[in-house]
PDB file of C-alpha atoms in Angstrom:
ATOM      1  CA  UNK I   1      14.039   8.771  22.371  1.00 76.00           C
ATOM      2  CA  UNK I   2      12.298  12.022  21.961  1.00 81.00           C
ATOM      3  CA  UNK I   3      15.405  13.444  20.180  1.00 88.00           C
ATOM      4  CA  UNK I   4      15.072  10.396  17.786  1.00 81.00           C
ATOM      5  CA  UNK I   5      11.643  11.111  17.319  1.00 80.00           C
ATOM      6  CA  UNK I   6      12.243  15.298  16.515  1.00 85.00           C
ATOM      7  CA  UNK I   7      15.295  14.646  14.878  1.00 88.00           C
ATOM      8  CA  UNK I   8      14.386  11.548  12.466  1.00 84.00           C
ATOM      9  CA  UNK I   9      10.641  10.228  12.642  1.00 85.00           C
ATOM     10  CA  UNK I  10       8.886  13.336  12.870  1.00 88.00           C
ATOM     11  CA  UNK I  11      10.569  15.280   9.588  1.00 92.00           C
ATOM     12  CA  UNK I  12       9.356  12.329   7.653  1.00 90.00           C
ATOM     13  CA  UNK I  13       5.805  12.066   8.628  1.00 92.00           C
ATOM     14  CA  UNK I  14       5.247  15.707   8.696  1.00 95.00           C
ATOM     15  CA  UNK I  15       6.976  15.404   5.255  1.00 95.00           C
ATOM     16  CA  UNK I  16       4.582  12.547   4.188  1.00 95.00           C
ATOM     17  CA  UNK I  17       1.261  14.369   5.248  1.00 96.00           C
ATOM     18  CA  UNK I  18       2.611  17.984   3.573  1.00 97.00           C
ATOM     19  CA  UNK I  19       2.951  16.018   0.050  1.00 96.00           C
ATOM     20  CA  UNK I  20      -0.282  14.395   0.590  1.00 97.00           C
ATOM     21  CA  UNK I  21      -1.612  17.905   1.701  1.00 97.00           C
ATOM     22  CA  UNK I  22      -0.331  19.382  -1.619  1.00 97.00           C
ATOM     23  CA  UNK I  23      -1.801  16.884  -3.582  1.00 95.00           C
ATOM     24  CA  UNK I  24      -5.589  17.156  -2.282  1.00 95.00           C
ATOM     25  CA  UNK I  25      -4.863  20.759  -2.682  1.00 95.00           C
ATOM     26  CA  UNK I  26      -4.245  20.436  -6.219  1.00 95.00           C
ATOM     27  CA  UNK I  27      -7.509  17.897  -6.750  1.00 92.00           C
ATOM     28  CA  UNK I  28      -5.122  14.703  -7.103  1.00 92.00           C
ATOM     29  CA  UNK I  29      -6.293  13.388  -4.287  1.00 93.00           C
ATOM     30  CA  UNK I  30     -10.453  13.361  -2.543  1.00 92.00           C
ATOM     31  CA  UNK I  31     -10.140  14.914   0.569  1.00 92.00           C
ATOM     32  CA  UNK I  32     -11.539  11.745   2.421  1.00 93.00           C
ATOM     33  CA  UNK I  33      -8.777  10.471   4.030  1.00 95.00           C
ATOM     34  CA  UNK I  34      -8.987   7.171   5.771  1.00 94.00           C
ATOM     35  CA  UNK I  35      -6.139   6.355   8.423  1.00 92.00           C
ATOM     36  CA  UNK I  36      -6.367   2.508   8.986  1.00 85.00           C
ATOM     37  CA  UNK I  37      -5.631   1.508  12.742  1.00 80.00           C
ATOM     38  CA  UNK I  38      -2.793   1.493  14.670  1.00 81.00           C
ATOM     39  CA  UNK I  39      -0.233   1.683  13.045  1.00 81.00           C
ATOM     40  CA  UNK I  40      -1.113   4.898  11.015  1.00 86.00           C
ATOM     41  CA  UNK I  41      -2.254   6.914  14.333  1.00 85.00           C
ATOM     42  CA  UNK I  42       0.422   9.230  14.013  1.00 86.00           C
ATOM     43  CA  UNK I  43       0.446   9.832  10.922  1.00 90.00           C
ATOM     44  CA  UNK I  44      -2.937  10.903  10.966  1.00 92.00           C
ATOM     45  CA  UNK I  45      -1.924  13.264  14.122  1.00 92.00           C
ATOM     46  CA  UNK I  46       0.376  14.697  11.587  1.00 94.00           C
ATOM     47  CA  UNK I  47      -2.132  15.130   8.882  1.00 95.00           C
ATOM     48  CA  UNK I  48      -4.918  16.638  11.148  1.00 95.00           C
ATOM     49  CA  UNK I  49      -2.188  19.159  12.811  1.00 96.00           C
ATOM     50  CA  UNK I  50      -0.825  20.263   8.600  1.00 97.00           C
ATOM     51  CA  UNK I  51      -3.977  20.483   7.549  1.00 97.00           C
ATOM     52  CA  UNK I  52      -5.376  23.000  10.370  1.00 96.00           C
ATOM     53  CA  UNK I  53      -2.427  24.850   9.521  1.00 96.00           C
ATOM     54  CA  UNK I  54      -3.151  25.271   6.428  1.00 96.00           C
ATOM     55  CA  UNK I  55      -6.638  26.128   7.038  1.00 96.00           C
ATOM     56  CA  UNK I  56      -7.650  22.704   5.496  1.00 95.00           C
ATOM     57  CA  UNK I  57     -11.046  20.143   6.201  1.00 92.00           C
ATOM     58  CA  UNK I  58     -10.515  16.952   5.450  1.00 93.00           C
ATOM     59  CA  UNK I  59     -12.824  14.195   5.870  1.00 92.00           C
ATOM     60  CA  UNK I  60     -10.627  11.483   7.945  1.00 93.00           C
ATOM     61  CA  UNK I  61     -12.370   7.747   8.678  1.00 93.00           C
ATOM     62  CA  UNK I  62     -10.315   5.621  10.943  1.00 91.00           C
ATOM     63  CA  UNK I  63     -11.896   2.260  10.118  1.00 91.00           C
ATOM     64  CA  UNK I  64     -10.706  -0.987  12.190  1.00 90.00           C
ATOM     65  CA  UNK I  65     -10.019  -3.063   8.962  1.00 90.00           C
ATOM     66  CA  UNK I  66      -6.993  -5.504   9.283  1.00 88.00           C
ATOM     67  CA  UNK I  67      -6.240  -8.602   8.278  1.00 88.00           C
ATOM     68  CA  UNK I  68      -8.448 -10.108  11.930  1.00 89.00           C
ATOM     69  CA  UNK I  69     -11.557  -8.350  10.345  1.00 91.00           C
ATOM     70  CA  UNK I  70     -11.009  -9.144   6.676  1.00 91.00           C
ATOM     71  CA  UNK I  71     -10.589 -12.754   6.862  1.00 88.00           C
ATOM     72  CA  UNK I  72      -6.880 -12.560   5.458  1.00 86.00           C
ATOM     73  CA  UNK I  73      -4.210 -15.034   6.786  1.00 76.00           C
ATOM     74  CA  UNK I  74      -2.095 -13.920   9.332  1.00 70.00           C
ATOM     75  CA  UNK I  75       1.643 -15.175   9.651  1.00 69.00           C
ATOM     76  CA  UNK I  76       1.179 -14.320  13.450  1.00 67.00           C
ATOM     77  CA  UNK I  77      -1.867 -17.150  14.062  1.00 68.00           C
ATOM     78  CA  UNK I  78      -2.305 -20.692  13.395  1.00 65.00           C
ATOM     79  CA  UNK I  79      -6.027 -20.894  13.137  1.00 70.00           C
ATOM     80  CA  UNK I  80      -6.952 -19.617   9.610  1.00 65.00           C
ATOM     81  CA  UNK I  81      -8.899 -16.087   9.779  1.00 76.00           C
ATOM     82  CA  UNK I  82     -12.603 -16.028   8.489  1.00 88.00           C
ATOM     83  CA  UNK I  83     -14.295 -12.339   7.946  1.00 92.00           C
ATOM     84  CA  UNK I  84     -16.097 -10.551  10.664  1.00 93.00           C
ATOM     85  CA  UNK I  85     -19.801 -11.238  10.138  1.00 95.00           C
ATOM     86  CA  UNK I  86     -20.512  -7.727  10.819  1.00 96.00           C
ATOM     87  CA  UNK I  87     -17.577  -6.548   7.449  1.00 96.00           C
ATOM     88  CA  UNK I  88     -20.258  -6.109   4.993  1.00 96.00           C
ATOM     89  CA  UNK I  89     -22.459  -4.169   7.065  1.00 96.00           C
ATOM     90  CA  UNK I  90     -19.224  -2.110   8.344  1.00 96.00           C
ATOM     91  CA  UNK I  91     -18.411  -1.375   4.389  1.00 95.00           C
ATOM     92  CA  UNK I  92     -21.857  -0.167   4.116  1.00 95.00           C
ATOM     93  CA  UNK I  93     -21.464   2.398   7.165  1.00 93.00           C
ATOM     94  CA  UNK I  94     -18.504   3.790   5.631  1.00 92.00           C
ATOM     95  CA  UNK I  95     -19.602   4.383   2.583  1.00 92.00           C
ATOM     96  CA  UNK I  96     -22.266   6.177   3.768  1.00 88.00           C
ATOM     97  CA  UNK I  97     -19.365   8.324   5.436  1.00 85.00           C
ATOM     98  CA  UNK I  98     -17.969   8.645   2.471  1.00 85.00           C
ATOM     99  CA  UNK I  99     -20.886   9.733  -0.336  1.00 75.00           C
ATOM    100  CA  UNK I 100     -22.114  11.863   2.519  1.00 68.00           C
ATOM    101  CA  UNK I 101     -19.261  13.810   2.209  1.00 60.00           C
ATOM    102  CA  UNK I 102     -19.666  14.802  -1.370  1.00 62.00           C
ATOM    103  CA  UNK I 103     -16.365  13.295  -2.462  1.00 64.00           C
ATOM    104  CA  UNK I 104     -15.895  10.415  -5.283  1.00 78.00           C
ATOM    105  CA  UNK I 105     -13.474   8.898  -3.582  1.00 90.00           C
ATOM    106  CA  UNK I 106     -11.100   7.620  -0.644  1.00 94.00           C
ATOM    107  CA  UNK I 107      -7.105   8.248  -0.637  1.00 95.00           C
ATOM    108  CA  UNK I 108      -6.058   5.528   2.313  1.00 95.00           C
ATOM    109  CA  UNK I 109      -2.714   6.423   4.112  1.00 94.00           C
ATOM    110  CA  UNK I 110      -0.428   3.420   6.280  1.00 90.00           C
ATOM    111  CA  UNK I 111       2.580   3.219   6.986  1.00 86.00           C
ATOM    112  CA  UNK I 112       3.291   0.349   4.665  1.00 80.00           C
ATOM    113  CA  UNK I 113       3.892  -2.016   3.395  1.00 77.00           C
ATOM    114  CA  UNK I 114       2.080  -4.608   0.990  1.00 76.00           C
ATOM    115  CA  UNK I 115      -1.384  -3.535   1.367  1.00 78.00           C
ATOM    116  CA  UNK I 116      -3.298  -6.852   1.597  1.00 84.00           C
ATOM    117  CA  UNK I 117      -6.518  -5.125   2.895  1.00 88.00           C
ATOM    118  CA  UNK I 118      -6.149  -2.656   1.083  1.00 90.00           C
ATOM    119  CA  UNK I 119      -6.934  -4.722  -2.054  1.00 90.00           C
ATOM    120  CA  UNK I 120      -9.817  -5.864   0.136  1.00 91.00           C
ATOM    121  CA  UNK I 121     -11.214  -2.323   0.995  1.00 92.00           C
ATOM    122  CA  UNK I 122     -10.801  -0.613  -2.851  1.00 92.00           C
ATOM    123  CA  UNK I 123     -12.520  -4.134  -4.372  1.00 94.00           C
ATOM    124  CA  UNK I 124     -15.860  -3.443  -1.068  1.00 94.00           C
ATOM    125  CA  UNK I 125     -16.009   0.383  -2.107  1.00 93.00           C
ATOM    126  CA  UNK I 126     -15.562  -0.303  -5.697  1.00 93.00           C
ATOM    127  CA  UNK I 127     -18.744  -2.925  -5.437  1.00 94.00           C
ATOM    128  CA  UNK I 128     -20.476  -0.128  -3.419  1.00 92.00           C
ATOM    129  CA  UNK I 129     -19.844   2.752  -5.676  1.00 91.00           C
ATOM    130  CA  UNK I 130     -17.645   4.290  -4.562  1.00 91.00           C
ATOM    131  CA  UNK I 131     -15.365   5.746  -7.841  1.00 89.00           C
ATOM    132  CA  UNK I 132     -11.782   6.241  -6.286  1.00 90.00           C
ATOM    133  CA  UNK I 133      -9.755   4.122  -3.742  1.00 93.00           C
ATOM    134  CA  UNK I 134      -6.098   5.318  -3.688  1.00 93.00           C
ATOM    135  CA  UNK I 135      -3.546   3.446  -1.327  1.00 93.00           C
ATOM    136  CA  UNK I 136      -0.629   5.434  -0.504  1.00 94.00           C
ATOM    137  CA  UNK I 137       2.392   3.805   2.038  1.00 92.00           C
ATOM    138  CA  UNK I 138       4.671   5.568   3.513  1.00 91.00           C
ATOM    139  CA  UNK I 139       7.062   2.718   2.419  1.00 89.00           C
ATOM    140  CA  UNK I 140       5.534   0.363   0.064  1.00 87.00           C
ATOM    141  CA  UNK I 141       6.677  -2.973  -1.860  1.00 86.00           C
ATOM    142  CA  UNK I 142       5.976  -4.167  -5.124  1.00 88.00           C
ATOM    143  CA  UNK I 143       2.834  -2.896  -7.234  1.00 91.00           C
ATOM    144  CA  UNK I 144       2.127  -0.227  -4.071  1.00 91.00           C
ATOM    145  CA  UNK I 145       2.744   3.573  -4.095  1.00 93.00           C
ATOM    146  CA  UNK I 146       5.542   4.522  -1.641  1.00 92.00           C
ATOM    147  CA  UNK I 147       6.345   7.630  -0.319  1.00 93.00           C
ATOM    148  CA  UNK I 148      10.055   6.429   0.412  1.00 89.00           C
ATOM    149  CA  UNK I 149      10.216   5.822  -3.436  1.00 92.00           C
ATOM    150  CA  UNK I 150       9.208   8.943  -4.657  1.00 94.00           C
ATOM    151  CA  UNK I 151      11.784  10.697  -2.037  1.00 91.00           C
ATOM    152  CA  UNK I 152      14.636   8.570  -3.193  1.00 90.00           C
ATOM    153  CA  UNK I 153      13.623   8.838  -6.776  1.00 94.00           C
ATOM    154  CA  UNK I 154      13.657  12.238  -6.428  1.00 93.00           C
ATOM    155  CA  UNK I 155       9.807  12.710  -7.541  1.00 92.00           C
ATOM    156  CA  UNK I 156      10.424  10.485 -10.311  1.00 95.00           C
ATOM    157  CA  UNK I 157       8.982   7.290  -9.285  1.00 95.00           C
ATOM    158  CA  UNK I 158       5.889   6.623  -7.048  1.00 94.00           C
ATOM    159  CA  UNK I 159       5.354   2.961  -7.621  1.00 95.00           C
ATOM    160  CA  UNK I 160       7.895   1.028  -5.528  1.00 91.00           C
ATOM    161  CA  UNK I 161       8.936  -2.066  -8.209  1.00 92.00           C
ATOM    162  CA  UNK I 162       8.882   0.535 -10.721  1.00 95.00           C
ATOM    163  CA  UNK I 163      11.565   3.005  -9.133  1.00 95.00           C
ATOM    164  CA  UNK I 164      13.685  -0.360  -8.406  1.00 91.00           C
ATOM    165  CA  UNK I 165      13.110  -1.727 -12.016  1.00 93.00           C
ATOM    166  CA  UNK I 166      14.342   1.414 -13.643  1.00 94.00           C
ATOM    167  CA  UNK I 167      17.303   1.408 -10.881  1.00 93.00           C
ATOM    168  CA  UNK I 168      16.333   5.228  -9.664  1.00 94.00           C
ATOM    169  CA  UNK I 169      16.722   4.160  -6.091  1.00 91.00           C
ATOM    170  CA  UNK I 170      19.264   1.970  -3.981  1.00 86.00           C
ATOM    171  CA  UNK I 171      17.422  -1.240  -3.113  1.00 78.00           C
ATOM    172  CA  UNK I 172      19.889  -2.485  -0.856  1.00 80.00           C
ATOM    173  CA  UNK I 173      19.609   0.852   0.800  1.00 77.00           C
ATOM    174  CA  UNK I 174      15.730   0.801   1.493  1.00 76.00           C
ATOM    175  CA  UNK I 175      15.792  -3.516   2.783  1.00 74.00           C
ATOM    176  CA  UNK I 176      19.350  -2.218   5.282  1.00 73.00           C
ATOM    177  CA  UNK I 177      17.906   1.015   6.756  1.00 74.00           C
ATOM    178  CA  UNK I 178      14.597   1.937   5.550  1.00 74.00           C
ATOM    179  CA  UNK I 179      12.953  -1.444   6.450  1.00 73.00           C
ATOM    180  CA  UNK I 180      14.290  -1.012  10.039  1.00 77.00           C
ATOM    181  CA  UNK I 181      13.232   2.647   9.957  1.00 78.00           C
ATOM    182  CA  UNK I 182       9.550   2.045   9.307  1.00 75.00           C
ATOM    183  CA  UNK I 183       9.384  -1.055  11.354  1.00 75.00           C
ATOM    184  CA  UNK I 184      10.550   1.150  14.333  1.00 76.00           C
ATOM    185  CA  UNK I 185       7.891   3.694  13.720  1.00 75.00           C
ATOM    186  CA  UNK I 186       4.807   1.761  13.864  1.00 71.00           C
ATOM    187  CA  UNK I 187       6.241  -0.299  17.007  1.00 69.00           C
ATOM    188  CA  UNK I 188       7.014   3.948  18.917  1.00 65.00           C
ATOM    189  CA  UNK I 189       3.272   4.216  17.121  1.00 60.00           C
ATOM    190  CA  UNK I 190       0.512   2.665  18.544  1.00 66.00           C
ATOM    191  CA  UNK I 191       0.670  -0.563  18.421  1.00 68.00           C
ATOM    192  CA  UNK I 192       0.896  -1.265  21.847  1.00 71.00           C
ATOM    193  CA  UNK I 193      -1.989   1.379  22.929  1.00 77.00           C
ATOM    194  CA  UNK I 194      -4.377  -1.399  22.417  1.00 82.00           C
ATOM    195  CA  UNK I 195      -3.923  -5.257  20.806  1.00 82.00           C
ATOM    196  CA  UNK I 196      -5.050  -5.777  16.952  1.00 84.00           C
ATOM    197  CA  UNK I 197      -8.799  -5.484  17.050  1.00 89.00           C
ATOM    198  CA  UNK I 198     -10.170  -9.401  16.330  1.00 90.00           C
ATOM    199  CA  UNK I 199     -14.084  -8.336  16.228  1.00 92.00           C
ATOM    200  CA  UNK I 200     -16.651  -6.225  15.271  1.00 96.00           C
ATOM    201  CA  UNK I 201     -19.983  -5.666  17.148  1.00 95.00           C
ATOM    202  CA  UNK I 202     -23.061  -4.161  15.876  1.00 96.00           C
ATOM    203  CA  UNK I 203     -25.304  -1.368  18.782  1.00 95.00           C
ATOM    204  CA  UNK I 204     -28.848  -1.611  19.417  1.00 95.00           C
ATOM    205  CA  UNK I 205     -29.203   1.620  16.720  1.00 95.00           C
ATOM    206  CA  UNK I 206     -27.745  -0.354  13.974  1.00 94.00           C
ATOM    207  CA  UNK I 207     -24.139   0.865  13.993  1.00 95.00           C
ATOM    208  CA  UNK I 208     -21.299  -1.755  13.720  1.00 96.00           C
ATOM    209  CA  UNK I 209     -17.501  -0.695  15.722  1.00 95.00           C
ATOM    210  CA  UNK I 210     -14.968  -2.109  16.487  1.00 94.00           C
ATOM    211  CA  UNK I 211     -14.222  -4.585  19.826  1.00 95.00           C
ATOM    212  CA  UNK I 212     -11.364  -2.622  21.229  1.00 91.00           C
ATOM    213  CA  UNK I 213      -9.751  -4.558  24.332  1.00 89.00           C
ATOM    214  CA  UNK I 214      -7.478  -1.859  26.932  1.00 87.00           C
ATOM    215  CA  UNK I 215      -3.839  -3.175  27.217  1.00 85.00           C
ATOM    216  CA  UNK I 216      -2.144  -2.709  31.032  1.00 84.00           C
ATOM    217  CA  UNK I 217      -1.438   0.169  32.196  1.00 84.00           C
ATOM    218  CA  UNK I 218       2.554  -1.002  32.157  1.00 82.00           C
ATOM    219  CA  UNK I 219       2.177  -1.305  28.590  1.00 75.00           C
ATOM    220  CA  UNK I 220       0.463   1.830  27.777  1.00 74.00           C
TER     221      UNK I 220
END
């Protein structure tokens, strides 16, 4: 496993975060980063680790928005989701996070791949303000940027349909390995370092986090 993980998964994250990297180098991209949990953990690792390197500070919000907190429907639960009573409050407190930084805007980074809540999050900051929200998946479907696209498109092509409309990558290529490839990474992730956070609570000082419930220690 860890040679899988040097010789395969690694490369490509650390490849990811470098081209994201470059880009809020060059003012593309704000250099508030948010790194939804669990699945993008690592990559933020990754990120944290290039951009010390590189003698880099980047404002990085981990925010514990999913489809349990947004009200979304999830294929995994019968009962239909309703959103946390504490969201709107939560969008508030990140804002805050976010103008305090200076920045106009947010550049989210997951590893894929249709970005539900992420049309939730830009359409809260948007109503708060806030002037940029830029999704970016490591593999994305559809309407979504995708790293995997641009690769295979060699820099041609960010938008995923639009790289498979125009034919500039292998379709069947990306649903045969690359759909295995990124499943695999956010299962060796963290997704089993604690479950898929179902609630928010609010402190006696007025900030609202996230209910996170410890998995056995056989699972860890």
């Amino acid at each position: 496993m860890a040679e899988v993980v040097a010789g395969v998964y690694a490369p490509l994250i650390h490849a990811f975060s470098n081209t994201i990297l470059d880009n809020i180098q060059a003012c593309t991209l704000p250099d508030t980063v948010m790194f939804p949990p669990r699945d993008a953990i690592p990559l933020m690792e990754s990120m944290v680790a290039l951009a010390e390197f590189r003698g880099m500070t980047l404002n990085i919000l981990t925010p514990a928005i999913n489809r349990n907190i947004a009200g979304i429907h999830n294929n995994q639960k019968i009962e239909q989701s309703k959103p946390d009573p504490f969201l709107e409050g939560y969008f508030d407190q990140l804002t805050h996070r976010v103008n305090g930084n200076g920045t106009k805007g947010v550049v989210e980074l997951e590893t894929g791949i249709y970005g539900t809540t992420s049309l939730v999050m830009a359409q809260a900051f948007k109503d708060r303000g806030v002037a940029y929200y830029i999704p970016v998946k490591f593999y994305g479907l559809g309407p979504n940027t995708s790293f995997v696209h641009a690769v295979l498109s060699q820099g041609q092509e960010w938008v995923a349909e639009h790289a498979e409309n125009k034919q500039l990558v292998d379709s069947r290529f990306i649903q045969e390995t690359l759909m295995i490839l990124l499943d695999s990474m956010e299962e060796f992730g963290m997704q089993g370092y604690y479950p898929s956070v179902e609630k928010l609570y609010k402190e006696s000082d007025g900030t609202i986090h996230p209910v996170i419930e410890s998995v056995s220690a056989r699972d860890l």
